[in-house]
Amino acid sequence: MITSVSAGALTVRGVSVGGVYTALAVPELSLGFDVGMPLRSLAGIDTLLLSHAHADHVGALGAFLGLRALHGRTTPLRVVLPAETAAPLQNALAALSELQRWPLEIAPVPMHGGDRVALRGDLEVRAYKTFHPVPSLAYLLVRKVAKLRPELHGLPGPEIARRRKAGEDINHYEDRPVLAYVTDTLVTIYDHHPELLRCPVLITECTFLDERKSLAAARAGCHIHLDELLERAHLLQSEHIVLMHFSQLYSPREIPGILDRRIPPALRAKVIPFAPAAEGWPG
Ligand SMILES: [Zn+2]
Ligand SMILES: [Zn+2]
């Protein structure tokens, strides 16, 4: 029932159906994205990033924290989330803790659009304000890669070592985008931040795929229609594009065929539908 796809060097594992559940793990980065279902596959992550607090994205947090404890993870889970969401979520967890007489704790990292936070060593997360009826964020994961400062190129090794020892910062740091996660938003996010469309791996919602949902209706619900991504195909430079959060209007089996029919071949080759090879959606 779990879907697992490869997107370059990364694996994306989990479940996602628009309005029902979205919970993904990217094990290579030890990150989870949303928790609409308490997946065992997420138990190993060290940080959870929440796009927003609609129940199909956050509703299983309590069960997931319990599951994580069963796996011996006793430190509070670090949860990156829209800042406005932190207090009500803590209140909800306090109520759940009271109900089950067991503390469900998180270590919240509240973010606003434009904020950056170092997650570990060389990995940073950047938040982008998205467009949805509740506070919501997209995330870009960026690796900071150390490079020798250009003016030091050509110096002998011992001289570089001497300077490093003397406390000089011999490096500058290049940003290398690794993964973008964009869901539950109007497509406008990509007009404000086209750099998200250039991230090597892009996980993006594409809730509606054809005429079964009009563009106007998709926009009224603050979701993305495939027509809108196709309009921006020339900007879509990502090498691996994971489409997810499909509406239940579509059965998982028919989705690859719809994408084959609608997406130009060069772009289609980069698109990975996040759907199980099954007749129906899990659950
Ligand atoms: Zn959703
Ligand atoms: Zn939503």
mmCIF file of C-alpha atoms and ligand atoms in Angstrom:
data_model
loop_
_atom_site.group_PDB
_atom_site.id
_atom_site.type_symbol
_atom_site.label_atom_id
_atom_site.label_comp_id
_atom_site.label_asym_id
_atom_site.label_seq_id
_atom_site.Cartn_x
_atom_site.Cartn_y
_atom_site.Cartn_z
ATOM 1 C CA MET A 1 0.000 0.000 0.000
ATOM 2 C CA ILE A 2 3.006 2.271 0.374
ATOM 3 C CA THR A 3 4.252 3.921 -2.807
ATOM 4 C CA SER A 4 8.003 4.232 -3.279
ATOM 5 C CA VAL A 5 9.645 6.058 -6.180
ATOM 6 C CA SER A 6 13.215 7.040 -7.021
ATOM 7 C CA ALA A 7 13.880 10.657 -7.914
ATOM 8 C CA GLY A 8 17.569 10.867 -8.788
ATOM 9 C CA ALA A 9 19.526 9.995 -5.655
ATOM 10 C CA LEU A 10 16.457 10.348 -3.442
ATOM 11 C CA THR A 11 13.656 7.951 -2.546
ATOM 12 C CA VAL A 12 10.156 9.254 -1.902
ATOM 13 C CA ARG A 13 8.033 6.823 0.067
ATOM 14 C CA GLY A 14 4.565 7.091 1.523
ATOM 15 C CA VAL A 15 0.982 7.872 0.584
ATOM 16 C CA SER A 16 -0.738 10.873 -0.941
ATOM 17 C CA VAL A 17 -4.300 11.483 -2.096
ATOM 18 C CA GLY A 18 -5.709 15.005 -2.157
ATOM 19 C CA GLY A 19 -8.095 15.637 0.740
ATOM 20 C CA VAL A 20 -7.517 12.145 2.176
ATOM 21 C CA TYR A 21 -3.913 11.791 3.363
ATOM 22 C CA THR A 22 -0.400 12.878 2.538
ATOM 23 C CA ALA A 23 2.597 11.478 4.431
ATOM 24 C CA LEU A 24 5.993 11.109 2.783
ATOM 25 C CA ALA A 25 9.473 10.103 3.853
ATOM 26 C CA VAL A 26 12.755 10.858 2.107
ATOM 27 C CA PRO A 27 15.078 8.467 3.966
ATOM 28 C CA GLU A 28 18.335 9.737 2.412
ATOM 29 C CA LEU A 29 17.707 13.113 4.085
ATOM 30 C CA SER A 30 16.050 11.631 7.171
ATOM 31 C CA LEU A 31 13.080 13.917 6.525
ATOM 32 C CA GLY A 32 9.326 13.430 6.571
ATOM 33 C CA PHE A 33 6.810 15.655 4.802
ATOM 34 C CA ASP A 34 3.346 15.882 6.349
ATOM 35 C CA VAL A 35 1.747 13.200 8.438
ATOM 36 C CA GLY A 36 -1.779 12.458 7.275
ATOM 37 C CA MET A 37 -1.209 8.778 8.073
ATOM 38 C CA PRO A 38 0.993 7.276 10.825
ATOM 39 C CA LEU A 39 3.419 5.443 8.546
ATOM 40 C CA ARG A 40 5.981 3.034 9.967
ATOM 41 C CA SER A 41 8.250 4.120 7.092
ATOM 42 C CA LEU A 42 8.470 7.540 8.710
ATOM 43 C CA ALA A 43 9.640 6.247 12.082
ATOM 44 C CA GLY A 44 13.337 6.745 11.291
ATOM 45 C CA ILE A 45 13.134 10.408 10.276
ATOM 46 C CA ASP A 46 14.689 13.038 12.488
ATOM 47 C CA THR A 47 12.712 16.022 11.200
ATOM 48 C CA LEU A 48 9.129 16.396 10.010
ATOM 49 C CA LEU A 49 8.173 19.321 7.768
ATOM 50 C CA LEU A 50 4.494 20.269 7.825
ATOM 51 C CA SER A 51 3.083 22.179 4.865
ATOM 52 C CA HIS A 52 -0.034 23.256 6.765
ATOM 53 C CA ALA A 53 -2.471 21.990 9.363
ATOM 54 C CA HIS A 54 -5.337 20.581 7.317
ATOM 55 C CA ALA A 55 -6.235 17.230 8.829
ATOM 56 C CA ASP A 56 -5.188 15.198 5.789
ATOM 57 C CA HIS A 57 -1.635 16.534 6.300
ATOM 58 C CA VAL A 58 -1.316 16.682 10.091
ATOM 59 C CA GLY A 59 -4.152 14.552 11.494
ATOM 60 C CA ALA A 60 -2.010 11.499 12.259
ATOM 61 C CA LEU A 61 0.702 13.366 14.188
ATOM 62 C CA GLY A 62 -0.413 12.015 17.582
ATOM 63 C CA ALA A 63 -0.478 8.415 16.360
ATOM 64 C CA PHE A 64 2.864 8.927 14.621
ATOM 65 C CA LEU A 65 4.509 10.216 17.820
ATOM 66 C CA GLY A 66 3.232 7.115 19.631
ATOM 67 C CA LEU A 67 4.530 4.876 16.847
ATOM 68 C CA ARG A 68 7.897 6.608 16.998
ATOM 69 C CA ALA A 69 8.118 5.953 20.735
ATOM 70 C CA LEU A 70 7.403 2.260 20.054
ATOM 71 C CA HIS A 71 10.468 2.328 17.804
ATOM 72 C CA GLY A 72 12.548 3.584 20.726
ATOM 73 C CA ARG A 73 12.760 7.227 19.613
ATOM 74 C CA THR A 74 12.396 9.070 22.894
ATOM 75 C CA THR A 75 13.589 12.597 22.057
ATOM 76 C CA PRO A 76 10.836 14.987 20.940
ATOM 77 C CA LEU A 77 10.471 15.008 17.163
ATOM 78 C CA ARG A 78 11.688 18.196 15.491
ATOM 79 C CA VAL A 79 8.754 19.617 13.521
ATOM 80 C CA VAL A 80 9.230 22.467 11.044
ATOM 81 C CA LEU A 81 5.888 24.198 10.521
ATOM 82 C CA PRO A 82 4.111 27.474 9.669
ATOM 83 C CA ALA A 83 4.621 29.738 12.702
ATOM 84 C CA GLU A 84 0.891 30.432 13.164
ATOM 85 C CA THR A 85 0.307 26.702 13.502
ATOM 86 C CA ALA A 86 2.722 26.030 16.363
ATOM 87 C CA ALA A 87 0.569 27.090 19.357
ATOM 88 C CA PRO A 88 -2.707 25.411 18.284
ATOM 89 C CA LEU A 89 -0.821 22.251 17.388
ATOM 90 C CA GLN A 90 0.844 22.201 20.804
ATOM 91 C CA ASN A 91 -2.601 22.671 22.383
ATOM 92 C CA ALA A 92 -3.995 19.756 20.370
ATOM 93 C CA LEU A 93 -1.081 17.550 21.436
ATOM 94 C CA ALA A 94 -1.589 18.589 25.068
ATOM 95 C CA ALA A 95 -5.235 17.491 24.832
ATOM 96 C CA LEU A 96 -4.236 14.181 23.241
ATOM 97 C CA SER A 97 -1.549 13.672 25.898
ATOM 98 C CA GLU A 98 -4.182 14.197 28.605
ATOM 99 C CA LEU A 99 -6.531 11.729 26.925
ATOM 100 C CA GLN A 100 -3.973 8.979 26.747
ATOM 101 C CA ARG A 101 -2.006 9.905 29.868
ATOM 102 C CA TRP A 102 1.250 9.845 27.966
ATOM 103 C CA PRO A 103 3.215 12.902 26.858
ATOM 104 C CA LEU A 104 3.227 13.549 23.108
ATOM 105 C CA GLU A 105 5.964 16.101 22.648
ATOM 106 C CA ILE A 106 7.475 17.826 19.668
ATOM 107 C CA ALA A 107 10.316 20.315 19.271
ATOM 108 C CA PRO A 108 8.632 22.902 17.021
ATOM 109 C CA VAL A 109 10.615 25.022 14.558
ATOM 110 C CA PRO A 110 8.131 27.781 13.604
ATOM 111 C CA MET A 111 8.853 29.401 10.233
ATOM 112 C CA HIS A 112 7.559 32.287 8.132
ATOM 113 C CA GLY A 113 7.946 32.671 4.384
ATOM 114 C CA GLY A 114 11.527 33.828 3.705
ATOM 115 C CA ASP A 115 13.002 32.206 6.828
ATOM 116 C CA ARG A 116 15.992 29.864 6.692
ATOM 117 C CA VAL A 117 17.003 27.355 9.334
ATOM 118 C CA ALA A 118 20.018 25.034 9.480
ATOM 119 C CA LEU A 119 18.730 21.507 10.037
ATOM 120 C CA ARG A 120 22.039 19.761 10.424
ATOM 121 C CA GLY A 121 25.660 20.189 9.287
ATOM 122 C CA ASP A 122 25.388 21.282 5.708
ATOM 123 C CA LEU A 123 21.604 21.057 5.216
ATOM 124 C CA GLU A 124 19.362 24.117 5.395
ATOM 125 C CA VAL A 125 15.611 24.498 4.943
ATOM 126 C CA ARG A 126 14.028 27.608 3.425
ATOM 127 C CA ALA A 127 10.340 28.387 3.768
ATOM 128 C CA TYR A 128 8.100 29.942 1.107
ATOM 129 C CA LYS A 129 4.654 31.299 1.801
ATOM 130 C CA THR A 130 2.083 29.399 -0.247
ATOM 131 C CA PHE A 131 -1.524 30.252 -1.103
ATOM 132 C CA HIS A 132 -4.120 28.185 0.750
ATOM 133 C CA PRO A 133 -7.036 29.021 3.096
ATOM 134 C CA VAL A 134 -4.887 28.335 6.193
ATOM 135 C CA PRO A 135 -1.264 29.323 7.016
ATOM 136 C CA SER A 136 0.890 27.210 4.703
ATOM 137 C CA LEU A 137 4.482 26.870 3.522
ATOM 138 C CA ALA A 138 6.511 25.208 0.795
ATOM 139 C CA TYR A 139 10.053 24.125 1.615
ATOM 140 C CA LEU A 140 13.340 24.076 -0.234
ATOM 141 C CA LEU A 141 16.193 21.956 1.123
ATOM 142 C CA VAL A 142 19.605 23.343 0.281
ATOM 143 C CA ARG A 143 23.035 21.861 0.839
ATOM 144 C CA LYS A 144 25.827 24.289 1.669
ATOM 145 C CA VAL A 145 28.876 23.012 -0.175
ATOM 146 C CA ALA A 146 32.290 24.287 1.005
ATOM 147 C CA LYS A 147 34.594 25.475 -1.821
ATOM 148 C CA LEU A 148 38.048 26.989 -1.572
ATOM 149 C CA ARG A 149 37.845 30.765 -1.998
ATOM 150 C CA PRO A 150 38.798 31.575 -5.631
ATOM 151 C CA GLU A 151 41.604 33.967 -4.618
ATOM 152 C CA LEU A 152 43.319 31.086 -2.817
ATOM 153 C CA HIS A 153 43.345 28.821 -5.892
ATOM 154 C CA GLY A 154 46.917 28.127 -6.967
ATOM 155 C CA LEU A 155 48.416 28.617 -3.491
ATOM 156 C CA PRO A 156 50.561 25.673 -2.360
ATOM 157 C CA GLY A 157 48.856 23.183 -0.025
ATOM 158 C CA PRO A 158 51.051 23.963 3.023
ATOM 159 C CA GLU A 159 50.252 27.683 2.681
ATOM 160 C CA ILE A 160 46.503 26.939 2.609
ATOM 161 C CA ALA A 161 46.936 24.669 5.651
ATOM 162 C CA ARG A 162 48.855 27.450 7.440
ATOM 163 C CA ARG A 163 46.082 29.947 6.806
ATOM 164 C CA ARG A 164 43.419 27.508 7.983
ATOM 165 C CA LYS A 165 45.403 26.894 11.171
ATOM 166 C CA ALA A 166 45.734 30.641 11.710
ATOM 167 C CA GLY A 167 41.922 30.830 11.780
ATOM 168 C CA GLU A 168 41.294 32.219 8.313
ATOM 169 C CA ASP A 169 38.060 30.996 6.692
ATOM 170 C CA ILE A 170 39.505 29.556 3.508
ATOM 171 C CA ASN A 171 36.123 28.490 2.126
ATOM 172 C CA HIS A 172 33.119 30.104 0.636
ATOM 173 C CA TYR A 173 29.850 28.216 0.577
ATOM 174 C CA GLU A 174 27.847 27.389 -2.507
ATOM 175 C CA ASP A 175 24.127 26.709 -2.271
ATOM 176 C CA ARG A 176 23.087 23.461 -3.889
ATOM 177 C CA PRO A 177 19.304 22.961 -3.914
ATOM 178 C CA VAL A 178 18.444 19.336 -3.200
ATOM 179 C CA LEU A 179 14.683 19.012 -2.891
ATOM 180 C CA ALA A 180 11.602 21.230 -3.075
ATOM 181 C CA TYR A 181 8.266 20.275 -1.493
ATOM 182 C CA VAL A 182 5.278 22.268 -2.678
ATOM 183 C CA THR A 183 1.704 21.328 -1.854
ATOM 184 C CA ASP A 184 -1.731 22.727 -1.160
ATOM 185 C CA THR A 185 -1.342 26.023 -2.917
ATOM 186 C CA LEU A 186 -2.390 28.066 -5.887
ATOM 187 C CA VAL A 187 0.083 27.720 -8.747
ATOM 188 C CA THR A 188 0.964 31.385 -8.112
ATOM 189 C CA ILE A 189 3.730 30.170 -5.770
ATOM 190 C CA TYR A 190 5.752 29.327 -8.900
ATOM 191 C CA ASP A 191 5.286 32.817 -10.336
ATOM 192 C CA HIS A 192 6.627 34.349 -7.121
ATOM 193 C CA HIS A 193 9.417 31.778 -6.767
ATOM 194 C CA PRO A 194 10.344 30.223 -10.120
ATOM 195 C CA GLU A 195 13.564 28.939 -8.501
ATOM 196 C CA LEU A 196 11.444 26.128 -7.041
ATOM 197 C CA LEU A 197 10.911 24.893 -10.616
ATOM 198 C CA ARG A 198 14.680 24.583 -11.026
ATOM 199 C CA CYS A 199 15.361 22.437 -7.962
ATOM 200 C CA PRO A 200 16.822 19.085 -9.132
ATOM 201 C CA VAL A 201 14.061 17.168 -7.344
ATOM 202 C CA LEU A 202 10.640 18.784 -7.086
ATOM 203 C CA ILE A 203 7.744 17.176 -5.224
ATOM 204 C CA THR A 204 4.658 19.127 -6.175
ATOM 205 C CA GLU A 205 0.953 18.731 -5.814
ATOM 206 C CA CYS A 206 -0.974 18.334 -9.058
ATOM 207 C CA THR A 207 -4.396 17.649 -7.625
ATOM 208 C CA PHE A 208 -6.367 17.849 -10.862
ATOM 209 C CA LEU A 209 -5.358 16.408 -14.230
ATOM 210 C CA ASP A 210 -8.057 16.959 -16.819
ATOM 211 C CA GLU A 211 -11.477 18.346 -17.642
ATOM 212 C CA ARG A 212 -13.125 16.429 -14.826
ATOM 213 C CA LYS A 213 -12.222 19.494 -12.734
ATOM 214 C CA SER A 214 -12.322 22.962 -14.239
ATOM 215 C CA LEU A 215 -9.461 25.374 -13.709
ATOM 216 C CA ALA A 216 -11.799 27.724 -11.880
ATOM 217 C CA ALA A 217 -12.894 24.979 -9.480
ATOM 218 C CA ALA A 218 -9.284 23.909 -8.865
ATOM 219 C CA ARG A 219 -8.345 27.500 -8.055
ATOM 220 C CA ALA A 220 -11.368 27.966 -5.795
ATOM 221 C CA GLY A 221 -10.005 25.121 -3.650
ATOM 222 C CA CYS A 222 -6.476 26.614 -3.771
ATOM 223 C CA HIS A 223 -5.001 23.643 -5.633
ATOM 224 C CA ILE A 224 -2.934 23.129 -8.770
ATOM 225 C CA HIS A 225 -4.360 21.814 -12.052
ATOM 226 C CA LEU A 226 -2.072 20.094 -14.576
ATOM 227 C CA ASP A 227 -3.058 22.771 -17.136
ATOM 228 C CA GLU A 228 -1.306 25.326 -14.936
ATOM 229 C CA LEU A 229 1.938 23.326 -14.763
ATOM 230 C CA LEU A 230 1.815 22.819 -18.543
ATOM 231 C CA GLU A 231 1.529 26.604 -18.996
ATOM 232 C CA ARG A 232 4.817 26.870 -17.090
ATOM 233 C CA ALA A 233 6.530 23.915 -18.810
ATOM 234 C CA HIS A 234 9.260 26.198 -20.209
ATOM 235 C CA LEU A 235 10.224 27.176 -16.638
ATOM 236 C CA LEU A 236 10.160 23.631 -15.321
ATOM 237 C CA GLN A 237 13.869 22.758 -15.266
ATOM 238 C CA SER A 238 13.824 20.182 -12.439
ATOM 239 C CA GLU A 239 15.391 16.852 -13.380
ATOM 240 C CA HIS A 240 12.883 14.767 -11.430
ATOM 241 C CA ILE A 241 9.335 15.987 -10.894
ATOM 242 C CA VAL A 242 7.244 13.935 -8.487
ATOM 243 C CA LEU A 243 3.551 14.733 -8.969
ATOM 244 C CA MET A 244 1.353 13.872 -6.024
ATOM 245 C CA HIS A 245 -1.783 14.798 -4.036
ATOM 246 C CA PHE A 246 -3.971 13.557 -6.913
ATOM 247 C CA SER A 247 -7.696 13.845 -6.441
ATOM 248 C CA GLN A 248 -9.801 10.739 -5.831
ATOM 249 C CA LEU A 249 -11.488 11.629 -9.126
ATOM 250 C CA TYR A 250 -8.667 9.618 -10.703
ATOM 251 C CA SER A 251 -7.852 5.991 -10.075
ATOM 252 C CA PRO A 252 -4.139 5.325 -9.584
ATOM 253 C CA ARG A 253 -4.041 3.064 -12.647
ATOM 254 C CA GLU A 254 -5.284 5.673 -15.093
ATOM 255 C CA ILE A 255 -2.912 8.446 -13.997
ATOM 256 C CA PRO A 256 0.209 7.441 -16.019
ATOM 257 C CA GLY A 257 -1.953 7.254 -19.169
ATOM 258 C CA ILE A 258 -3.431 10.719 -18.587
ATOM 259 C CA LEU A 259 0.079 12.112 -18.092
ATOM 260 C CA ASP A 260 1.323 10.348 -21.278
ATOM 261 C CA ARG A 261 -1.515 11.915 -23.231
ATOM 262 C CA ARG A 262 -1.244 15.418 -21.849
ATOM 263 C CA ILE A 263 2.444 16.145 -21.183
ATOM 264 C CA PRO A 264 4.935 16.737 -24.033
ATOM 265 C CA PRO A 265 7.404 13.792 -24.230
ATOM 266 C CA ALA A 266 10.561 15.662 -23.088
ATOM 267 C CA LEU A 267 8.805 16.857 -19.944
ATOM 268 C CA ARG A 268 6.902 13.608 -19.428
ATOM 269 C CA ALA A 269 10.252 11.747 -19.238
ATOM 270 C CA LYS A 270 11.053 13.706 -16.054
ATOM 271 C CA VAL A 271 7.645 13.299 -14.430
ATOM 272 C CA ILE A 272 7.118 10.599 -11.801
ATOM 273 C CA PRO A 273 3.496 10.043 -10.754
ATOM 274 C CA PHE A 274 3.286 9.272 -7.040
ATOM 275 C CA ALA A 275 0.568 6.632 -7.193
ATOM 276 C CA PRO A 276 0.483 2.918 -6.411
ATOM 277 C CA ALA A 277 0.353 0.370 -9.231
ATOM 278 C CA ALA A 278 -3.107 -0.682 -8.081
ATOM 279 C CA GLU A 279 -6.731 -0.294 -9.024
ATOM 280 C CA GLY A 280 -7.601 1.732 -5.956
ATOM 281 C CA TRP A 281 -5.945 4.085 -3.490
ATOM 282 C CA PRO A 282 -4.737 2.627 -0.177
ATOM 283 C CA GLY A 283 -7.383 2.528 2.520
HETATM 284 ZN ZN ZN B 1 -4.094 18.458 0.905
HETATM 285 ZN ZN ZN B 2 -4.975 21.712 2.448
#
